[in-house]
Structures are given as structure tokens and as C-alpha cells.
Amino acid sequence: MAEQQPHTDPLLASDPPAASMLASCQRVFQQLLDRTVPYIILRWLFAALLLLVYIFGVVLNDGFYIITYGLGLFLLHLLMEFLSPQDDPDLDGPGLPMQRDAGEYRPFNRVLPENKFWKKTCGALLLCLFLTRFEGLNVPAYWPLLLFYFSILCIANFRQRIYHMYKHGYLPFSFGKAQYKPKETIAGSSSVST
């Protein structure tokens, strides 16, 4: 009987230089992204700048409406994930209380954290900026109709999300830590009762 040897792929057996170089680039890119985490305002200003550059390019070229429509749908989807709670009471049943007064408090956890929301937004904007460099992708479309469709989708999605927030009593935003006021002391009372 012939002895069977395990199947080994020569590409998987050794680490090719291209794979190690790609892994190295990914590590460096992730380190750069990790350094941007504390700078929320600067990150979103960069995303707004990318969006302005993209809008300026679309207006200047008077085209690429299908790509813009796709970008708008993707950003709307990301925003809905950002506003959605990770533990949906409609699907998972009632969870822990969301108010501090109602017992054990659980903070709002999002489906899509802010950092990943920013990363995906910038990636989509960069991809769309790249796609607008190819004139073959400038498909003619009647942009008012696309804008109407997008407006209807926005209204429907925001209506559903706001109803969900109202129904379950949560707000997806917290503007800073809760501020606690010290107990007031009585100014004129120096006597101690026994």
C-alpha cells in the first residue's frame, strides 16, 4: 500500500513575500487608524472634507448620479446601523433597564460603533471619488427621480427609527458624562441637634 501524504499547497506552505508585505501594510494602516480614535472632531471634519470634494466633483462633471445614489444609500444604511441598539428589544425581548433610576443601568450599545462608522464612511467616499475618474461609469440618469426615491427612503427609515426610539425609550446620543450636583448645605445652621 502506498502511503498517503497530506496535501500541501506550495503557496500555503511558505509565506510568500507579497503576503507578508500585505500583512505589514495592514498592521501599519491599523496603527494609523488606532491613533485617530481620540480625535473624533478631526476625523469627522476629514470625512466632511471628502464629502465636499466628492460633491464638488459631481457638480463640476454634471454626472455620476447613479454612483452618488449608491453612496447615499450606503451612508443611509450606515447611519441606521449607528442609530440602532445592539440588543434590539423587539427581537431579543426586554433587556436590562436603560434609565439610571430603574435599577441596573446599561449604556446604549450600537450595532455600528462610531469609529467603524467613520472608517466605512471614508472608505465609501474614497471609493466613489475613485469611481468618478472613469467616464464609462457616468451612466445617464434623471437625477430628480433618484433624489425623490432617496428622500422617500430617508423619510421611511427615520420614521421607523424614531418610532423605535420612542417605543423603547432610548436616545442613541449622550453628550458628555452626567453631571452630579453636590448636596446643598444650609448656610446659617451652625447648631447641632442631639
mmCIF file with all atom_site columns, C-alpha atoms in Angstrom:
data_model
loop_
_atom_site.group_PDB
_atom_site.id
_atom_site.type_symbol
_atom_site.label_atom_id
_atom_site.label_alt_id
_atom_site.label_comp_id
_atom_site.label_asym_id
_atom_site.label_entity_id
_atom_site.label_seq_id
_atom_site.pdbx_PDB_ins_code
_atom_site.Cartn_x
_atom_site.Cartn_y
_atom_site.Cartn_z
_atom_site.occupancy
_atom_site.B_iso_or_equiv
_atom_site.pdbx_formal_charge
_atom_site.auth_seq_id
_atom_site.auth_comp_id
_atom_site.auth_asym_id
_atom_site.auth_atom_id
_atom_site.pdbx_PDB_model_num
ATOM 1   C CA . MET A 1 1   ? 0.000   0.000  0.000   1.00 0.00 ? 1   MET A CA 1
ATOM 2   C CA . ALA A 1 2   ? 1.184   3.444  -0.872  1.00 0.00 ? 2   ALA A CA 1
ATOM 3   C CA . GLU A 1 3   ? 1.419   5.838  1.984   1.00 0.00 ? 3   GLU A CA 1
ATOM 4   C CA . GLN A 1 4   ? -0.753  8.928  1.526   1.00 0.00 ? 4   GLN A CA 1
ATOM 5   C CA . GLN A 1 5   ? 0.910   12.219 2.224   1.00 0.00 ? 5   GLN A CA 1
ATOM 6   C CA . PRO A 1 6   ? -1.118  15.214 3.313   1.00 0.00 ? 6   PRO A CA 1
ATOM 7   C CA . HIS A 1 7   ? -1.924  17.629 0.536   1.00 0.00 ? 7   HIS A CA 1
ATOM 8   C CA . THR A 1 8   ? 0.166   20.740 0.893   1.00 0.00 ? 8   THR A CA 1
ATOM 9   C CA . ASP A 1 9   ? -0.216  23.769 -1.279  1.00 0.00 ? 9   ASP A CA 1
ATOM 10  C CA . PRO A 1 10  ? 3.166   25.325 -2.054  1.00 0.00 ? 10  PRO A CA 1
ATOM 11  C CA . LEU A 1 11  ? 1.642   28.802 -1.711  1.00 0.00 ? 11  LEU A CA 1
ATOM 12  C CA . LEU A 1 12  ? 0.294   27.984 1.757   1.00 0.00 ? 12  LEU A CA 1
ATOM 13  C CA . ALA A 1 13  ? 3.382   26.087 2.899   1.00 0.00 ? 13  ALA A CA 1
ATOM 14  C CA . SER A 1 14  ? 5.692   29.064 2.753   1.00 0.00 ? 14  SER A CA 1
ATOM 15  C CA . ASP A 1 15  ? 4.912   32.678 3.459   1.00 0.00 ? 15  ASP A CA 1
ATOM 16  C CA . PRO A 1 16  ? 5.299   34.465 0.137   1.00 0.00 ? 16  PRO A CA 1
ATOM 17  C CA . PRO A 1 17  ? 6.842   37.920 0.264   1.00 0.00 ? 17  PRO A CA 1
ATOM 18  C CA . ALA A 1 18  ? 3.695   39.554 -1.106  1.00 0.00 ? 18  ALA A CA 1
ATOM 19  C CA . ALA A 1 19  ? 1.560   38.140 1.725   1.00 0.00 ? 19  ALA A CA 1
ATOM 20  C CA . SER A 1 20  ? 3.999   39.261 4.417   1.00 0.00 ? 20  SER A CA 1
ATOM 21  C CA . MET A 1 21  ? 4.233   42.694 2.814   1.00 0.00 ? 21  MET A CA 1
ATOM 22  C CA . LEU A 1 22  ? 0.422   42.942 2.710   1.00 0.00 ? 22  LEU A CA 1
ATOM 23  C CA . ALA A 1 23  ? 0.185   41.914 6.374   1.00 0.00 ? 23  ALA A CA 1
ATOM 24  C CA . SER A 1 24  ? 2.811   44.519 7.252   1.00 0.00 ? 24  SER A CA 1
ATOM 25  C CA . CYS A 1 25  ? 0.904   47.243 5.384   1.00 0.00 ? 25  CYS A CA 1
ATOM 26  C CA . GLN A 1 26  ? -2.332  46.226 7.111   1.00 0.00 ? 26  GLN A CA 1
ATOM 27  C CA . ARG A 1 27  ? -0.656  46.479 10.526  1.00 0.00 ? 27  ARG A CA 1
ATOM 28  C CA . VAL A 1 28  ? 0.730   49.946 9.748   1.00 0.00 ? 28  VAL A CA 1
ATOM 29  C CA . PHE A 1 29  ? -2.677  51.085 8.442   1.00 0.00 ? 29  PHE A CA 1
ATOM 30  C CA . GLN A 1 30  ? -4.431  49.749 11.558  1.00 0.00 ? 30  GLN A CA 1
ATOM 31  C CA . GLN A 1 31  ? -1.908  51.523 13.797  1.00 0.00 ? 31  GLN A CA 1
ATOM 32  C CA . LEU A 1 32  ? -2.629  54.791 11.977  1.00 0.00 ? 32  LEU A CA 1
ATOM 33  C CA . LEU A 1 33  ? -6.370  54.253 12.422  1.00 0.00 ? 33  LEU A CA 1
ATOM 34  C CA . ASP A 1 34  ? -5.893  53.443 16.111  1.00 0.00 ? 34  ASP A CA 1
ATOM 35  C CA . ARG A 1 35  ? -4.040  56.720 16.605  1.00 0.00 ? 35  ARG A CA 1
ATOM 36  C CA . THR A 1 36  ? -7.017  58.669 15.230  1.00 0.00 ? 36  THR A CA 1
ATOM 37  C CA . VAL A 1 37  ? -9.516  57.281 17.762  1.00 0.00 ? 37  VAL A CA 1
ATOM 38  C CA . PRO A 1 38  ? -9.281  60.156 20.314  1.00 0.00 ? 38  PRO A CA 1
ATOM 39  C CA . TYR A 1 39  ? -9.657  62.838 17.616  1.00 0.00 ? 39  TYR A CA 1
ATOM 40  C CA . ILE A 1 40  ? -13.371 62.466 16.850  1.00 0.00 ? 40  ILE A CA 1
ATOM 41  C CA . ILE A 1 41  ? -13.954 66.006 15.580  1.00 0.00 ? 41  ILE A CA 1
ATOM 42  C CA . LEU A 1 42  ? -10.892 65.987 13.328  1.00 0.00 ? 42  LEU A CA 1
ATOM 43  C CA . ARG A 1 43  ? -11.878 62.595 11.871  1.00 0.00 ? 43  ARG A CA 1
ATOM 44  C CA . TRP A 1 44  ? -15.379 63.791 11.012  1.00 0.00 ? 44  TRP A CA 1
ATOM 45  C CA . LEU A 1 45  ? -14.011 67.046 9.589   1.00 0.00 ? 45  LEU A CA 1
ATOM 46  C CA . PHE A 1 46  ? -11.852 64.923 7.294   1.00 0.00 ? 46  PHE A CA 1
ATOM 47  C CA . ALA A 1 47  ? -14.934 62.906 6.250   1.00 0.00 ? 47  ALA A CA 1
ATOM 48  C CA . ALA A 1 48  ? -16.851 66.154 5.622   1.00 0.00 ? 48  ALA A CA 1
ATOM 49  C CA . LEU A 1 49  ? -13.945 67.413 3.507   1.00 0.00 ? 49  LEU A CA 1
ATOM 50  C CA . LEU A 1 50  ? -14.012 64.205 1.465   1.00 0.00 ? 50  LEU A CA 1
ATOM 51  C CA . LEU A 1 51  ? -17.773 64.587 1.008   1.00 0.00 ? 51  LEU A CA 1
ATOM 52  C CA . LEU A 1 52  ? -17.367 68.209 -0.132  1.00 0.00 ? 52  LEU A CA 1
ATOM 53  C CA . VAL A 1 53  ? -14.660 67.207 -2.620  1.00 0.00 ? 53  VAL A CA 1
ATOM 54  C CA . TYR A 1 54  ? -16.917 64.442 -3.939  1.00 0.00 ? 54  TYR A CA 1
ATOM 55  C CA . ILE A 1 55  ? -19.968 66.737 -4.241  1.00 0.00 ? 55  ILE A CA 1
ATOM 56  C CA . PHE A 1 56  ? -17.853 69.402 -5.942  1.00 0.00 ? 56  PHE A CA 1
ATOM 57  C CA . GLY A 1 57  ? -16.586 66.809 -8.449  1.00 0.00 ? 57  GLY A CA 1
ATOM 58  C CA . VAL A 1 58  ? -20.097 65.532 -9.188  1.00 0.00 ? 58  VAL A CA 1
ATOM 59  C CA . VAL A 1 59  ? -21.463 69.048 -9.673  1.00 0.00 ? 59  VAL A CA 1
ATOM 60  C CA . LEU A 1 60  ? -18.486 70.022 -11.816 1.00 0.00 ? 60  LEU A CA 1
ATOM 61  C CA . ASN A 1 61  ? -18.822 66.929 -14.037 1.00 0.00 ? 61  ASN A CA 1
ATOM 62  C CA . ASP A 1 62  ? -22.639 67.155 -14.067 1.00 0.00 ? 62  ASP A CA 1
ATOM 63  C CA . GLY A 1 63  ? -22.905 63.385 -13.827 1.00 0.00 ? 63  GLY A CA 1
ATOM 64  C CA . PHE A 1 64  ? -22.220 60.223 -11.831 1.00 0.00 ? 64  PHE A CA 1
ATOM 65  C CA . TYR A 1 65  ? -25.698 60.349 -10.305 1.00 0.00 ? 65  TYR A CA 1
ATOM 66  C CA . ILE A 1 66  ? -26.001 56.555 -10.055 1.00 0.00 ? 66  ILE A CA 1
ATOM 67  C CA . ILE A 1 67  ? -22.757 56.369 -8.068  1.00 0.00 ? 67  ILE A CA 1
ATOM 68  C CA . THR A 1 68  ? -23.965 59.238 -5.868  1.00 0.00 ? 68  THR A CA 1
ATOM 69  C CA . TYR A 1 69  ? -27.296 57.462 -5.329  1.00 0.00 ? 69  TYR A CA 1
ATOM 70  C CA . GLY A 1 70  ? -25.453 54.279 -4.305  1.00 0.00 ? 70  GLY A CA 1
ATOM 71  C CA . LEU A 1 71  ? -23.235 56.296 -1.953  1.00 0.00 ? 71  LEU A CA 1
ATOM 72  C CA . GLY A 1 72  ? -26.299 57.931 -0.411  1.00 0.00 ? 72  GLY A CA 1
ATOM 73  C CA . LEU A 1 73  ? -27.975 54.552 0.137   1.00 0.00 ? 73  LEU A CA 1
ATOM 74  C CA . PHE A 1 74  ? -24.822 53.136 1.719   1.00 0.00 ? 74  PHE A CA 1
ATOM 75  C CA . LEU A 1 75  ? -24.400 56.125 4.038   1.00 0.00 ? 75  LEU A CA 1
ATOM 76  C CA . LEU A 1 76  ? -28.091 55.924 4.992   1.00 0.00 ? 76  LEU A CA 1
ATOM 77  C CA . HIS A 1 77  ? -27.635 52.241 5.838   1.00 0.00 ? 77  HIS A CA 1
ATOM 78  C CA . LEU A 1 78  ? -24.571 53.056 7.965   1.00 0.00 ? 78  LEU A CA 1
ATOM 79  C CA . LEU A 1 79  ? -26.471 55.809 9.773   1.00 0.00 ? 79  LEU A CA 1
ATOM 80  C CA . MET A 1 80  ? -29.356 53.451 10.550  1.00 0.00 ? 80  MET A CA 1
ATOM 81  C CA . GLU A 1 81  ? -26.899 50.898 11.972  1.00 0.00 ? 81  GLU A CA 1
ATOM 82  C CA . PHE A 1 82  ? -25.231 53.646 14.003  1.00 0.00 ? 82  PHE A CA 1
ATOM 83  C CA . LEU A 1 83  ? -28.584 54.701 15.494  1.00 0.00 ? 83  LEU A CA 1
ATOM 84  C CA . SER A 1 84  ? -29.736 51.129 16.198  1.00 0.00 ? 84  SER A CA 1
ATOM 85  C CA . PRO A 1 85  ? -29.192 49.427 19.553  1.00 0.00 ? 85  PRO A CA 1
ATOM 86  C CA . GLN A 1 86  ? -27.113 46.266 19.560  1.00 0.00 ? 86  GLN A CA 1
ATOM 87  C CA . ASP A 1 87  ? -29.676 44.454 21.714  1.00 0.00 ? 87  ASP A CA 1
ATOM 88  C CA . ASP A 1 88  ? -32.991 45.085 19.976  1.00 0.00 ? 88  ASP A CA 1
ATOM 89  C CA . PRO A 1 89  ? -35.891 44.679 22.443  1.00 0.00 ? 89  PRO A CA 1
ATOM 90  C CA . ASP A 1 90  ? -38.231 43.760 19.578  1.00 0.00 ? 90  ASP A CA 1
ATOM 91  C CA . LEU A 1 91  ? -36.068 40.770 18.665  1.00 0.00 ? 91  LEU A CA 1
ATOM 92  C CA . ASP A 1 92  ? -34.403 39.817 21.963  1.00 0.00 ? 92  ASP A CA 1
ATOM 93  C CA . GLY A 1 93  ? -37.216 40.591 24.377  1.00 0.00 ? 93  GLY A CA 1
ATOM 94  C CA . PRO A 1 94  ? -36.968 43.075 27.240  1.00 0.00 ? 94  PRO A CA 1
ATOM 95  C CA . GLY A 1 95  ? -33.434 43.660 28.369  1.00 0.00 ? 95  GLY A CA 1
ATOM 96  C CA . LEU A 1 96  ? -31.856 45.495 31.233  1.00 0.00 ? 96  LEU A CA 1
ATOM 97  C CA . PRO A 1 97  ? -33.238 48.932 32.099  1.00 0.00 ? 97  PRO A CA 1
ATOM 98  C CA . MET A 1 98  ? -31.916 51.878 30.108  1.00 0.00 ? 98  MET A CA 1
ATOM 99  C CA . GLN A 1 99  ? -32.581 54.575 32.748  1.00 0.00 ? 99  GLN A CA 1
ATOM 100 C CA . ARG A 1 100 ? -30.427 55.078 35.815  1.00 0.00 ? 100 ARG A CA 1
ATOM 101 C CA . ASP A 1 101 ? -33.496 55.247 38.093  1.00 0.00 ? 101 ASP A CA 1
ATOM 102 C CA . ALA A 1 102 ? -34.905 51.881 37.020  1.00 0.00 ? 102 ALA A CA 1
ATOM 103 C CA . GLY A 1 103 ? -32.364 49.594 38.683  1.00 0.00 ? 103 GLY A CA 1
ATOM 104 C CA . GLU A 1 104 ? -29.308 48.239 36.948  1.00 0.00 ? 104 GLU A CA 1
ATOM 105 C CA . TYR A 1 105 ? -28.181 50.653 34.250  1.00 0.00 ? 105 TYR A CA 1
ATOM 106 C CA . ARG A 1 106 ? -26.903 49.524 30.880  1.00 0.00 ? 106 ARG A CA 1
ATOM 107 C CA . PRO A 1 107 ? -25.412 52.083 28.490  1.00 0.00 ? 107 PRO A CA 1
ATOM 108 C CA . PHE A 1 108 ? -26.516 52.346 24.870  1.00 0.00 ? 108 PHE A CA 1
ATOM 109 C CA . ASN A 1 109 ? -24.517 49.935 22.716  1.00 0.00 ? 109 ASN A CA 1
ATOM 110 C CA . ARG A 1 110 ? -24.695 50.490 18.976  1.00 0.00 ? 110 ARG A CA 1
ATOM 111 C CA . VAL A 1 111 ? -24.794 47.974 16.148  1.00 0.00 ? 111 VAL A CA 1
ATOM 112 C CA . LEU A 1 112 ? -22.105 50.041 14.423  1.00 0.00 ? 112 LEU A CA 1
ATOM 113 C CA . PRO A 1 113 ? -19.666 51.902 16.701  1.00 0.00 ? 113 PRO A CA 1
ATOM 114 C CA . GLU A 1 114 ? -18.707 55.463 15.811  1.00 0.00 ? 114 GLU A CA 1
ATOM 115 C CA . ASN A 1 115 ? -15.138 54.601 14.803  1.00 0.00 ? 115 ASN A CA 1
ATOM 116 C CA . LYS A 1 116 ? -16.273 51.911 12.354  1.00 0.00 ? 116 LYS A CA 1
ATOM 117 C CA . PHE A 1 117 ? -18.977 54.258 11.064  1.00 0.00 ? 117 PHE A CA 1
ATOM 118 C CA . TRP A 1 118 ? -16.311 56.849 10.272  1.00 0.00 ? 118 TRP A CA 1
ATOM 119 C CA . LYS A 1 119 ? -13.975 54.274 8.718   1.00 0.00 ? 119 LYS A CA 1
ATOM 120 C CA . LYS A 1 120 ? -16.681 52.868 6.428   1.00 0.00 ? 120 LYS A CA 1
ATOM 121 C CA . THR A 1 121 ? -17.880 56.367 5.512   1.00 0.00 ? 121 THR A CA 1
ATOM 122 C CA . CYS A 1 122 ? -14.381 57.476 4.495   1.00 0.00 ? 122 CYS A CA 1
ATOM 123 C CA . GLY A 1 123 ? -13.806 54.226 2.614   1.00 0.00 ? 123 GLY A CA 1
ATOM 124 C CA . ALA A 1 124 ? -17.042 54.651 0.666   1.00 0.00 ? 124 ALA A CA 1
ATOM 125 C CA . LEU A 1 125 ? -16.226 58.276 -0.138  1.00 0.00 ? 125 LEU A CA 1
ATOM 126 C CA . LEU A 1 126 ? -12.725 57.379 -1.326  1.00 0.00 ? 126 LEU A CA 1
ATOM 127 C CA . LEU A 1 127 ? -14.111 54.553 -3.464  1.00 0.00 ? 127 LEU A CA 1
ATOM 128 C CA . CYS A 1 128 ? -16.690 56.867 -5.030  1.00 0.00 ? 128 CYS A CA 1
ATOM 129 C CA . LEU A 1 129 ? -14.023 59.508 -5.664  1.00 0.00 ? 129 LEU A CA 1
ATOM 130 C CA . PHE A 1 130 ? -12.003 56.816 -7.445  1.00 0.00 ? 130 PHE A CA 1
ATOM 131 C CA . LEU A 1 131 ? -15.010 55.617 -9.467  1.00 0.00 ? 131 LEU A CA 1
ATOM 132 C CA . THR A 1 132 ? -15.772 59.130 -10.700 1.00 0.00 ? 132 THR A CA 1
ATOM 133 C CA . ARG A 1 133 ? -12.426 59.172 -12.506 1.00 0.00 ? 133 ARG A CA 1
ATOM 134 C CA . PHE A 1 134 ? -13.803 56.692 -15.076 1.00 0.00 ? 134 PHE A CA 1
ATOM 135 C CA . GLU A 1 135 ? -16.067 58.294 -17.647 1.00 0.00 ? 135 GLU A CA 1
ATOM 136 C CA . GLY A 1 136 ? -17.527 54.896 -18.567 1.00 0.00 ? 136 GLY A CA 1
ATOM 137 C CA . LEU A 1 137 ? -19.276 54.786 -15.181 1.00 0.00 ? 137 LEU A CA 1
ATOM 138 C CA . ASN A 1 138 ? -21.087 58.060 -15.863 1.00 0.00 ? 138 ASN A CA 1
ATOM 139 C CA . VAL A 1 139 ? -24.432 56.421 -16.675 1.00 0.00 ? 139 VAL A CA 1
ATOM 140 C CA . PRO A 1 140 ? -27.082 58.961 -17.666 1.00 0.00 ? 140 PRO A CA 1
ATOM 141 C CA . ALA A 1 141 ? -29.927 59.125 -15.168 1.00 0.00 ? 141 ALA A CA 1
ATOM 142 C CA . TYR A 1 142 ? -32.714 61.532 -14.346 1.00 0.00 ? 142 TYR A CA 1
ATOM 143 C CA . TRP A 1 143 ? -31.368 62.847 -11.041 1.00 0.00 ? 143 TRP A CA 1
ATOM 144 C CA . PRO A 1 144 ? -34.627 64.380 -9.692  1.00 0.00 ? 144 PRO A CA 1
ATOM 145 C CA . LEU A 1 145 ? -36.201 60.913 -9.712  1.00 0.00 ? 145 LEU A CA 1
ATOM 146 C CA . LEU A 1 146 ? -33.203 59.456 -7.837  1.00 0.00 ? 146 LEU A CA 1
ATOM 147 C CA . LEU A 1 147 ? -33.416 62.298 -5.335  1.00 0.00 ? 147 LEU A CA 1
ATOM 148 C CA . PHE A 1 148 ? -37.146 61.618 -4.868  1.00 0.00 ? 148 PHE A CA 1
ATOM 149 C CA . TYR A 1 149 ? -36.501 57.889 -4.254  1.00 0.00 ? 149 TYR A CA 1
ATOM 150 C CA . PHE A 1 150 ? -33.727 58.709 -1.803  1.00 0.00 ? 150 PHE A CA 1
ATOM 151 C CA . SER A 1 151 ? -35.936 61.214 0.051   1.00 0.00 ? 151 SER A CA 1
ATOM 152 C CA . ILE A 1 152 ? -38.722 58.630 0.399   1.00 0.00 ? 152 ILE A CA 1
ATOM 153 C CA . LEU A 1 153 ? -36.220 56.078 1.753   1.00 0.00 ? 153 LEU A CA 1
ATOM 154 C CA . CYS A 1 154 ? -34.832 58.605 4.249   1.00 0.00 ? 154 CYS A CA 1
ATOM 155 C CA . ILE A 1 155 ? -38.280 59.563 5.495   1.00 0.00 ? 155 ILE A CA 1
ATOM 156 C CA . ALA A 1 156 ? -39.357 55.920 5.879   1.00 0.00 ? 156 ALA A CA 1
ATOM 157 C CA . ASN A 1 157 ? -36.164 54.860 7.654   1.00 0.00 ? 157 ASN A CA 1
ATOM 158 C CA . PHE A 1 158 ? -36.047 57.822 10.022  1.00 0.00 ? 158 PHE A CA 1
ATOM 159 C CA . ARG A 1 159 ? -39.731 57.445 10.824  1.00 0.00 ? 159 ARG A CA 1
ATOM 160 C CA . GLN A 1 160 ? -39.186 53.782 11.698  1.00 0.00 ? 160 GLN A CA 1
ATOM 161 C CA . ARG A 1 161 ? -36.079 54.537 13.792  1.00 0.00 ? 161 ARG A CA 1
ATOM 162 C CA . ILE A 1 162 ? -37.717 57.416 15.687  1.00 0.00 ? 162 ILE A CA 1
ATOM 163 C CA . TYR A 1 163 ? -40.766 55.247 16.410  1.00 0.00 ? 163 TYR A CA 1
ATOM 164 C CA . HIS A 1 164 ? -38.441 52.519 17.718  1.00 0.00 ? 164 HIS A CA 1
ATOM 165 C CA . MET A 1 165 ? -36.652 55.034 19.965  1.00 0.00 ? 165 MET A CA 1
ATOM 166 C CA . TYR A 1 166 ? -39.948 56.354 21.312  1.00 0.00 ? 166 TYR A CA 1
ATOM 167 C CA . LYS A 1 167 ? -41.400 52.879 21.825  1.00 0.00 ? 167 LYS A CA 1
ATOM 168 C CA . HIS A 1 168 ? -38.417 51.615 23.839  1.00 0.00 ? 168 HIS A CA 1
ATOM 169 C CA . GLY A 1 169 ? -37.480 54.906 25.497  1.00 0.00 ? 169 GLY A CA 1
ATOM 170 C CA . TYR A 1 170 ? -33.862 55.360 24.485  1.00 0.00 ? 170 TYR A CA 1
ATOM 171 C CA . LEU A 1 171 ? -31.738 58.033 22.893  1.00 0.00 ? 171 LEU A CA 1
ATOM 172 C CA . PRO A 1 172 ? -28.698 56.974 20.877  1.00 0.00 ? 172 PRO A CA 1
ATOM 173 C CA . PHE A 1 173 ? -26.701 60.050 21.859  1.00 0.00 ? 173 PHE A CA 1
ATOM 174 C CA . SER A 1 174 ? -25.111 61.092 25.106  1.00 0.00 ? 174 SER A CA 1
ATOM 175 C CA . PHE A 1 175 ? -23.460 64.479 25.176  1.00 0.00 ? 175 PHE A CA 1
ATOM 176 C CA . GLY A 1 176 ? -20.794 64.025 27.822  1.00 0.00 ? 176 GLY A CA 1
ATOM 177 C CA . LYS A 1 177 ? -20.964 62.474 31.257  1.00 0.00 ? 177 LYS A CA 1
ATOM 178 C CA . ALA A 1 178 ? -23.842 63.034 33.601  1.00 0.00 ? 178 ALA A CA 1
ATOM 179 C CA . GLN A 1 179 ? -23.141 65.950 35.914  1.00 0.00 ? 179 GLN A CA 1
ATOM 180 C CA . TYR A 1 180 ? -23.872 65.444 39.577  1.00 0.00 ? 180 TYR A CA 1
ATOM 181 C CA . LYS A 1 181 ? -24.631 68.430 41.766  1.00 0.00 ? 181 LYS A CA 1
ATOM 182 C CA . PRO A 1 182 ? -23.299 68.421 45.330  1.00 0.00 ? 182 PRO A CA 1
ATOM 183 C CA . LYS A 1 183 ? -25.868 68.405 48.093  1.00 0.00 ? 183 LYS A CA 1
ATOM 184 C CA . GLU A 1 184 ? -26.734 71.872 49.249  1.00 0.00 ? 184 GLU A CA 1
ATOM 185 C CA . THR A 1 185 ? -25.587 72.786 52.738  1.00 0.00 ? 185 THR A CA 1
ATOM 186 C CA . ILE A 1 186 ? -27.604 75.056 54.938  1.00 0.00 ? 186 ILE A CA 1
ATOM 187 C CA . ALA A 1 187 ? -25.603 78.252 55.249  1.00 0.00 ? 187 ALA A CA 1
ATOM 188 C CA . GLY A 1 188 ? -26.892 79.623 58.553  1.00 0.00 ? 188 GLY A CA 1
ATOM 189 C CA . SER A 1 189 ? -27.134 76.448 60.588  1.00 0.00 ? 189 SER A CA 1
ATOM 190 C CA . SER A 1 190 ? -24.231 76.018 62.991  1.00 0.00 ? 190 SER A CA 1
ATOM 191 C CA . SER A 1 191 ? -26.102 74.285 65.783  1.00 0.00 ? 191 SER A CA 1
ATOM 192 C CA . VAL A 1 192 ? -26.085 70.504 66.064  1.00 0.00 ? 192 VAL A CA 1
ATOM 193 C CA . SER A 1 193 ? -29.199 68.820 67.354  1.00 0.00 ? 193 SER A CA 1
ATOM 194 C CA . THR A 1 194 ? -28.872 65.960 69.826  1.00 0.00 ? 194 THR A CA 1
#
